[in-house]
Short mmCIF file of C-alpha atoms and ligand atoms in Angstrom, two decimals:
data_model
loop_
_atom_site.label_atom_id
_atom_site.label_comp_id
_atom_site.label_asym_id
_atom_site.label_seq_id
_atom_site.Cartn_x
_atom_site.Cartn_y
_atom_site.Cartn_z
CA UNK U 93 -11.89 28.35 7.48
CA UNK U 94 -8.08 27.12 7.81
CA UNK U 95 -6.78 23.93 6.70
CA UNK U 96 -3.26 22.99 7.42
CA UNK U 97 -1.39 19.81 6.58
CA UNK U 98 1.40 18.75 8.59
CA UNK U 99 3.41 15.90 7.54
CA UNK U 100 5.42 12.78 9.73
CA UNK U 101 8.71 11.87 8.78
CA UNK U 102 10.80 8.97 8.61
CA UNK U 103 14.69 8.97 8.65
CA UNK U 104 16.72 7.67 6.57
CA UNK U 105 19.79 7.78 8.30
CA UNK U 106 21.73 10.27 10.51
CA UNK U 107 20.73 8.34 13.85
CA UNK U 108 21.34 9.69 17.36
CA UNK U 109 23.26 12.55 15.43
CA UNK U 110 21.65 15.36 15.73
CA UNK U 111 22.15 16.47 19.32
CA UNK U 112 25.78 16.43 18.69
CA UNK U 113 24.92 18.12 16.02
CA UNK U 114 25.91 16.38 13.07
CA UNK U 115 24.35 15.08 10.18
CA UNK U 116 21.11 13.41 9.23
CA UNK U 117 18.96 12.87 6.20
CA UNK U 118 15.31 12.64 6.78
CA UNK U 119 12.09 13.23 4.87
CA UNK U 120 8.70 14.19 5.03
CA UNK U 121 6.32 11.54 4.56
CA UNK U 122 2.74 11.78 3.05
CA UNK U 123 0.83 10.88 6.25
CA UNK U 124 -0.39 13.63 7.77
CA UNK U 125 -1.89 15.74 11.11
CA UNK U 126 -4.91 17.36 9.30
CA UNK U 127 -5.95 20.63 11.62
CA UNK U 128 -9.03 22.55 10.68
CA UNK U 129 -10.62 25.71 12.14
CA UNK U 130 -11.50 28.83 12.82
CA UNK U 131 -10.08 32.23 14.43
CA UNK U 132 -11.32 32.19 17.93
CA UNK U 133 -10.85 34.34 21.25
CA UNK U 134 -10.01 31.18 22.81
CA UNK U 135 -8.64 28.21 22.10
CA UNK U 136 -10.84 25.14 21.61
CA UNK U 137 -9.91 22.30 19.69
CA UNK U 138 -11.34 18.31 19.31
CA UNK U 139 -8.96 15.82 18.56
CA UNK U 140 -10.77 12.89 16.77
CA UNK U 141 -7.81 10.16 17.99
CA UNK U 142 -8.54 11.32 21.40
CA UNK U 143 -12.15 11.48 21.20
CA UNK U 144 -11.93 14.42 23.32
CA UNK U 145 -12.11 18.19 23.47
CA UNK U 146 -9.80 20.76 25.02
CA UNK U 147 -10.31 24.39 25.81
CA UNK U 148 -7.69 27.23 27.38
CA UNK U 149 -7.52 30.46 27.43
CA UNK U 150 -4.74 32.37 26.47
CA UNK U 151 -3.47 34.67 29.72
CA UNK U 152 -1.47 31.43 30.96
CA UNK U 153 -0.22 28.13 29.64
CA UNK U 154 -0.16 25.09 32.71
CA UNK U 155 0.75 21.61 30.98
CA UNK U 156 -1.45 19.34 32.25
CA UNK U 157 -0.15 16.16 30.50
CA UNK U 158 -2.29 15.66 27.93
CA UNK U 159 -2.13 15.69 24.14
CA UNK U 160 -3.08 19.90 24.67
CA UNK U 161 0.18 20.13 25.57
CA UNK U 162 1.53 20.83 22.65
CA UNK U 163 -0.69 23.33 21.57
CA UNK U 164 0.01 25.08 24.70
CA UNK U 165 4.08 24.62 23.87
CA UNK U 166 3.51 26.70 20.54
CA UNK U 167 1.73 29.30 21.80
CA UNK U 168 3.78 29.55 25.07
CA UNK U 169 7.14 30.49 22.96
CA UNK U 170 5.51 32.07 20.94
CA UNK U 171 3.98 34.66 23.39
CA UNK U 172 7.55 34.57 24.83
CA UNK U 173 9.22 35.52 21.53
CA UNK U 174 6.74 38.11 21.71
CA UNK U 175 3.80 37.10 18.85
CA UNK U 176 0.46 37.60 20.12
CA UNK U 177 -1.85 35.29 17.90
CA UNK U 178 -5.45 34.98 19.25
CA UNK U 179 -7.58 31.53 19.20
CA UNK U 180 -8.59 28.47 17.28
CA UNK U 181 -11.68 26.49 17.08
CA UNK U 182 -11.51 23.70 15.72
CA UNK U 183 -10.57 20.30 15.08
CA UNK U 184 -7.27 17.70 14.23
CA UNK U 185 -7.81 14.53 12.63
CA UNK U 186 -5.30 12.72 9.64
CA UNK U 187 -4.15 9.70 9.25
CA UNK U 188 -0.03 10.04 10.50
CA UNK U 189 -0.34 7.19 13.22
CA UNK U 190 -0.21 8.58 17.09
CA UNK U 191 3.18 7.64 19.05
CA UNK U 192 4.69 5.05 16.01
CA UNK U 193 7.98 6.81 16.10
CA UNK U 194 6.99 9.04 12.98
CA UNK U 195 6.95 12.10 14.76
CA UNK U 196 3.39 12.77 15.02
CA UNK U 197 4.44 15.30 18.34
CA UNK U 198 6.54 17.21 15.71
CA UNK U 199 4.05 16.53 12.91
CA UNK U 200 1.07 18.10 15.30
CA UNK U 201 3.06 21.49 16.98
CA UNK U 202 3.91 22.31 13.22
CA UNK U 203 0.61 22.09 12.32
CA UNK U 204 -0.77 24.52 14.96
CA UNK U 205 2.44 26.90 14.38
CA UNK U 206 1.48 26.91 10.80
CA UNK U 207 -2.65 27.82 11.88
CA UNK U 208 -1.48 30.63 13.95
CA UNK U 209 1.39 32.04 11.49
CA UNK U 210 -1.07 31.54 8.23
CA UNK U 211 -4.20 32.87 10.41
CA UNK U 212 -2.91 35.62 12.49
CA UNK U 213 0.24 36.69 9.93
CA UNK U 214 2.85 36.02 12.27
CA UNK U 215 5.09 35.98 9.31
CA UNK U 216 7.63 33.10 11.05
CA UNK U 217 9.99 32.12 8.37
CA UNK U 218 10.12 27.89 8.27
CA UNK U 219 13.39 27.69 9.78
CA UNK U 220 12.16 29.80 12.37
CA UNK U 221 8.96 27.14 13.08
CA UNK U 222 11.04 24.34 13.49
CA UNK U 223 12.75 26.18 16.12
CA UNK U 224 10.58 27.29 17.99
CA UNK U 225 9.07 24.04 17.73
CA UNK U 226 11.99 22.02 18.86
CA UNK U 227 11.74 24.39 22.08
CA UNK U 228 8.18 24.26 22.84
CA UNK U 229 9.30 20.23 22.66
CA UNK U 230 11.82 20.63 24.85
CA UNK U 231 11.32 23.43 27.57
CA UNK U 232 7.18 22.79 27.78
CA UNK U 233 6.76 19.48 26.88
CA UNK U 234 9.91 18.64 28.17
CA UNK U 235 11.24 16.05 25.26
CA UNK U 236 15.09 16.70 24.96
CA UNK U 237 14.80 15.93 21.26
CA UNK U 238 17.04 17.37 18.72
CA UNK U 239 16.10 19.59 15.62
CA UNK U 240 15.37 16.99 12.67
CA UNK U 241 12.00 16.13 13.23
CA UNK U 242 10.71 20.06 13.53
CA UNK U 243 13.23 20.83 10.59
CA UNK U 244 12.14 18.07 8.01
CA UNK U 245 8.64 18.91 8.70
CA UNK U 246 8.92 22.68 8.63
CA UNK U 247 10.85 22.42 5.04
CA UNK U 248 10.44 19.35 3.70
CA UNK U 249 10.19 18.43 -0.67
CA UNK U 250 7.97 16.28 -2.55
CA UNK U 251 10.07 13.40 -3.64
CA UNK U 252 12.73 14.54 -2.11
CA UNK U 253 14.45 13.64 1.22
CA UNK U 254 16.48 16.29 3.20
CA UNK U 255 20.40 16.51 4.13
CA UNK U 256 20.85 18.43 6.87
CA UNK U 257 24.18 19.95 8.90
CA UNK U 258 22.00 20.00 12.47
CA UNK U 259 24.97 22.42 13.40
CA UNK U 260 24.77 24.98 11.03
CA UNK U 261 21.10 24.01 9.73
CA UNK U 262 22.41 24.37 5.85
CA UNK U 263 20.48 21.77 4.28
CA UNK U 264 20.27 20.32 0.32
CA UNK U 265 17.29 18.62 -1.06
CA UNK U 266 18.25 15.23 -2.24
CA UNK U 267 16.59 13.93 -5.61
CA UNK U 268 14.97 10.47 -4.20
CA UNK U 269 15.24 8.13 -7.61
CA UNK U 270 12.11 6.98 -9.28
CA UNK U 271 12.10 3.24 -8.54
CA UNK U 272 12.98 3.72 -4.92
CA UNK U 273 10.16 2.28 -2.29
CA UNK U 274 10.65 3.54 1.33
CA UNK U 275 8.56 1.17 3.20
CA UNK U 276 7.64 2.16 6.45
CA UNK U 277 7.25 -0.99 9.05
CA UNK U 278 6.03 0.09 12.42
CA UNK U 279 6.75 -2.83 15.47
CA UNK U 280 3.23 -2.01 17.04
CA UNK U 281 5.82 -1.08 20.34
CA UNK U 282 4.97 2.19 21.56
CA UNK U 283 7.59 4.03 22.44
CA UNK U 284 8.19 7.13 24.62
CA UNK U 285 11.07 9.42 23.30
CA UNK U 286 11.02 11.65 27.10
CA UNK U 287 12.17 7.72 28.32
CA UNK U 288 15.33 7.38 29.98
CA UNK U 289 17.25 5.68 26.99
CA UNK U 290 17.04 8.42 25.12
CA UNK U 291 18.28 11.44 27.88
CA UNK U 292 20.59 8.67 28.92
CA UNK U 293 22.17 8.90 25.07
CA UNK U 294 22.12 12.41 24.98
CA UNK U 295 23.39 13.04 28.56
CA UNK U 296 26.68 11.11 27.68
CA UNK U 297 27.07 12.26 24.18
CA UNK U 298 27.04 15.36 25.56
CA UNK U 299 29.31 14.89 28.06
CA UNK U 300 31.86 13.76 25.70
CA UNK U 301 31.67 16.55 23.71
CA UNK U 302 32.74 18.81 26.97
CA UNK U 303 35.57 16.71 27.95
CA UNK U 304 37.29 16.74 24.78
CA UNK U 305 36.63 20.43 23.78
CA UNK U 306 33.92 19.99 20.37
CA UNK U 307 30.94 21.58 19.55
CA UNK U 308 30.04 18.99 16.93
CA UNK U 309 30.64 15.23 16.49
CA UNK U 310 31.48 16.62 13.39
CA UNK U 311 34.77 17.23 14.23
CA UNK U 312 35.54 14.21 16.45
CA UNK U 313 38.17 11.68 15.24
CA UNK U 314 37.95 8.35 17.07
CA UNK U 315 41.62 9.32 18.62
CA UNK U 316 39.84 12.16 20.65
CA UNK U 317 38.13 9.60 22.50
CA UNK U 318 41.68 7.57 23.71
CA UNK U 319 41.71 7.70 27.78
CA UNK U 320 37.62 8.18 27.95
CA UNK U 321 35.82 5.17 29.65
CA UNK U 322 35.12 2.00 27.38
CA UNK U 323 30.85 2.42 26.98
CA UNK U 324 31.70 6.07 26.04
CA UNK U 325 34.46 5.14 23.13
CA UNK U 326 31.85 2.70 21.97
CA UNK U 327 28.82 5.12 21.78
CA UNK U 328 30.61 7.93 20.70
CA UNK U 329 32.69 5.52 18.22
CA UNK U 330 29.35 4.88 16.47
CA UNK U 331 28.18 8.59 16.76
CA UNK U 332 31.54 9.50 14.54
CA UNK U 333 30.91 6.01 11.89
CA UNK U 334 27.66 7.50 11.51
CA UNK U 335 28.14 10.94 10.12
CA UNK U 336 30.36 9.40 7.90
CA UNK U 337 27.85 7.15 6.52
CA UNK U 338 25.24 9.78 5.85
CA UNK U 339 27.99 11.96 3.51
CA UNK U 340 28.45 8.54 1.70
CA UNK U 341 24.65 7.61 1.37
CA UNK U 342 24.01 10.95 0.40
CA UNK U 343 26.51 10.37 -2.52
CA UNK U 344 24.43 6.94 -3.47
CA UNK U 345 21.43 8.64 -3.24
CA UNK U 346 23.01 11.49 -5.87
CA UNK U 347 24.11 9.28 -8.07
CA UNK U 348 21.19 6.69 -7.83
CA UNK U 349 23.16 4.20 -6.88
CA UNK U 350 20.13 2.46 -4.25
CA UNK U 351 22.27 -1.34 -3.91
CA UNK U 352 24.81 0.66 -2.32
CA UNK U 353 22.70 3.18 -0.58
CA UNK U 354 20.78 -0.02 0.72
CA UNK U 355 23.65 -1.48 1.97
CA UNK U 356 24.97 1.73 4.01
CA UNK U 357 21.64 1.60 5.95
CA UNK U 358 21.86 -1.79 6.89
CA UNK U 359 25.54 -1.77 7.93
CA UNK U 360 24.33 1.67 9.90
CA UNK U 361 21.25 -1.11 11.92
CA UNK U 362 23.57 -3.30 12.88
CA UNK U 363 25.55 -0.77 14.38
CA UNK U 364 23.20 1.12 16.40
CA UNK U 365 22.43 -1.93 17.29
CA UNK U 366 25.77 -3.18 18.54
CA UNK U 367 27.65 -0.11 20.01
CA UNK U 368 24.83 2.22 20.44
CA UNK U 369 22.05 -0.32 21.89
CA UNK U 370 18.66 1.53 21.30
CA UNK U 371 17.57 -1.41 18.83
CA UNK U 372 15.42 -4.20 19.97
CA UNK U 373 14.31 -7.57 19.29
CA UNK U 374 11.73 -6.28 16.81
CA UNK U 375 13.58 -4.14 15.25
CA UNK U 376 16.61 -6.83 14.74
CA UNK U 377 14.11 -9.41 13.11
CA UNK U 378 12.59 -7.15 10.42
CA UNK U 379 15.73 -5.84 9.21
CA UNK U 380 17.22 -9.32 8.95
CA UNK U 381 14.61 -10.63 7.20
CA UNK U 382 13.15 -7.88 5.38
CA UNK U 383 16.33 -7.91 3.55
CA UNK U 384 16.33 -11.57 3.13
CA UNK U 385 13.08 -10.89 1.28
CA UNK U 386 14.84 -8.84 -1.28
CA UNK U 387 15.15 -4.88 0.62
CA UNK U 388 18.13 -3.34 -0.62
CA UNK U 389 18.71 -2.35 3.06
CA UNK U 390 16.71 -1.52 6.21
CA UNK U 391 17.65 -0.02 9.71
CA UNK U 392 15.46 1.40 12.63
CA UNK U 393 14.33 5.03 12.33
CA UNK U 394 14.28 7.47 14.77
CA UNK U 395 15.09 7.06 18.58
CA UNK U 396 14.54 3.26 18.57
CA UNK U 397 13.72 0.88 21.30
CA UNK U 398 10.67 -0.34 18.93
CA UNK U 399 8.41 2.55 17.20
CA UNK U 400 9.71 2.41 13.52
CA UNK U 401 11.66 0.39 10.94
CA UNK U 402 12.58 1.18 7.20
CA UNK U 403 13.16 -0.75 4.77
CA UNK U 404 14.25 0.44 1.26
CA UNK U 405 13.11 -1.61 -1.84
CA UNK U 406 11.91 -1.90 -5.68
CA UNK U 407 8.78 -0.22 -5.98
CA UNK U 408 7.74 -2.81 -8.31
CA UNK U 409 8.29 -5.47 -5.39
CA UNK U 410 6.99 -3.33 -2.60
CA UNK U 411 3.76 -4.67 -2.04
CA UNK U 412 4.76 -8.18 -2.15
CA UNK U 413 8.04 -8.29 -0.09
CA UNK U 414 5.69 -5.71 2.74
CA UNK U 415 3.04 -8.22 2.95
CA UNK U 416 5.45 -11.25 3.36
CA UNK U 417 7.44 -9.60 6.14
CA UNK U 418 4.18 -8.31 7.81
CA UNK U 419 3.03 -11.90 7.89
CA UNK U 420 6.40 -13.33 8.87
CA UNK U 421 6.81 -10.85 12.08
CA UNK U 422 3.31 -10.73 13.18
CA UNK U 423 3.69 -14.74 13.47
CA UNK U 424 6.64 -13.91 15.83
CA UNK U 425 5.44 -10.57 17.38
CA UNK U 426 3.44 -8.16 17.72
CA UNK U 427 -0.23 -8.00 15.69
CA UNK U 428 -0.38 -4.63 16.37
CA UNK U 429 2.53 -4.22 13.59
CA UNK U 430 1.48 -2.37 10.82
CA UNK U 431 3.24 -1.19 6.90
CA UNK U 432 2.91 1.98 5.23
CA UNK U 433 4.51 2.92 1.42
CA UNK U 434 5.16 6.02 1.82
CA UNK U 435 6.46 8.69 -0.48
CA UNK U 436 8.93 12.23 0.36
CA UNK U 437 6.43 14.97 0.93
CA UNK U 438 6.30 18.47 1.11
CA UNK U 439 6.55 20.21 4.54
CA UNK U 440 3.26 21.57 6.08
CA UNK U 441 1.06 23.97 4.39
CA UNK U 442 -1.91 25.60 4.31
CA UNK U 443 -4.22 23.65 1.53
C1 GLA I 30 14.02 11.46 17.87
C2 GLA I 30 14.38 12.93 18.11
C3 GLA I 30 15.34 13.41 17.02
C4 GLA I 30 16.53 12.48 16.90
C5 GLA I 30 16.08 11.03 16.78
C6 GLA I 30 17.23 10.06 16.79
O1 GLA I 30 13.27 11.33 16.71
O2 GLA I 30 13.22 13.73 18.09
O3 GLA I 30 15.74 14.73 17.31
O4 GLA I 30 17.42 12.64 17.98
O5 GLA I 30 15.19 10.68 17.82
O6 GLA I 30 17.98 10.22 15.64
#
């Protein structure tokens, strides 16, 4: 019998980066995919938030839209980078929410990458799961996504969150300090990451890039954008602001210095909000008031247009200043809306 756990992730800033391949600074969260099982000829697995069970063989891999999908993905590149694991029977369960913007897609294809590499001694470094991940995301599932999610998940540290170059994938672990809360706030919006918003972000970023010559928003100074079209300056503008704000919370974070590292997320909301428009309603009202309530700062997390909020705060207030925002937005909004307290977790393992 197998056991894997695969983390979700929140992150903490770095957004809308990493497919220009710049910086970010994620971390694992303890809320995980649970998948347990057996070797199998085929594969046959139950998925307990589904209620349902899926079998395939393994001579060929058709998506057929379902949460299977992504277990098809893994094994589909990894048959075409030429690993021939066999079967699993068996079942996923956990408790990372499904489709709250934590990465539970990510969270899940780890998990079954892990099975197969443990199981069937594929012998797949962690760099080399995430990926292979990120492409079984993109080319079979067909989610454009960049490399954070897979990466943070693949190697993330217990109490720890992650800085990662998404160009040249060198990454530090960053010491989280003791009376830091990350509290997780999800909208109770559903979001869909393969919706147009998001291709529509990446399309033009990437478009940029090409006109003016970079590989990496890295290297772009807001003077390579002069002559480009005003909605590009202004989404690239942010794109170029951010980066520079994740070397800078980084820095907080190093020196424990959360009031400022607080206030570098919030100014990094508003302006994903403002210039890079993939906030919301939602998402506007908890950060506002959440840090009216006493957060040190809060911004969305991840691709936005509802899914998830952070907010960062005492851990000796947590509880209190969670409750009274969940009670203040699900007057407003949606009941759906949920909080989690989460803490940095390692990436996924066997246990
Ligand atoms: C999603 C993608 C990531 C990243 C974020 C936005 O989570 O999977 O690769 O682009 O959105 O920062």
């Amino acid at each position: 019998m197998y056991r894997v756990i695969s983390p979700g992730r929140v992150n903490l800033i770095g957004e809308h980066t990493d497919y220009t391949f710049g910086y970010v600074m994620p971390m694992a969260v303890n809320l995980y995919t649970v998948i347990e099982g057996e070797k199998s000829e085929v594969v046959e697995l139950y998925s307990e938030h589904f209620n349902e069970r899926k079998t395939f063989e393994l001579d060929s891999f058709q998506k057929e839209n379902s949460w299977v999908d992504y277990v098809k993905g893994i094994y589909k590149v990894l048959f075409d980078a030429g690993f021939r694991p066999r079967g699993i029977k068996g079942r996923i369960s956990g408790n990372l929410p499904i489709g709250a913007g934590l990465s539970s897609s990510a969270s899940f294809e780890l998990g079954i990458m892990q099975f197969l590499n443990e199981a069937y001694n594929l012998g797949i470094p962690r760099k080399d799961m995430a990926l292979l991940a990120q492409k079984a995301e993109n080319e079979f599932v067909g989610v454009p996504c960049g490399i954070m999610d897979q990466f943070v998940i693949a190697l993330g540290k217990e109490g720890h969150a992650m800085f990662i170059d998404t160009e040249t994938l060198h990454y530090e672990y960053i010491h989280l300090p003791k009376d830091m809360q990350v509290l997780v706030f999800y909208t109770g919006i559903k979001r869909e990451l393969a919706s147009s918003a998001y291709v529509d972000r990446k399309r033009m970023a990437e478009k940029i890039l090409k006109r003016i010559g970079k590989k990496s928003s890295k290297e772009v100074i807001e003077r390579d954008l002069r002559g480009l079209p005003g909605i590009y300056k202004k989404r690239f503008a942010y794109i170029i602001r951010e980066n520079e704000r994740v070397l800078k919370a980084k820095e907080a974070l190093k020196k424990g210095d959360i009031e400022k590292f607080g206030k570098i997320l919030t100014e990094a909301h508003w302006d994903i909000a403002e210039n890079y428009g993939v906030s919301c309603g939602e998402l506007d009202f908890f950060v506002r008031k959440v840090v009216k309530l006493g957060a040190y700062g809060a911004r969305l997390t991840g691709a936005g247009f509802g899914g998830t909020a952070i907010a960062i705060v005492d851990k000796e207030k947590a509880e209190e200043i969670a409750e009274k925002i969940l009670r203040e937005y699900t007057k407003v909004f949606n009941w759906k809306a949920r909080y989690f307290l989460v803490e940095a977790s390692d990436g996924v393992r066997m246990i």
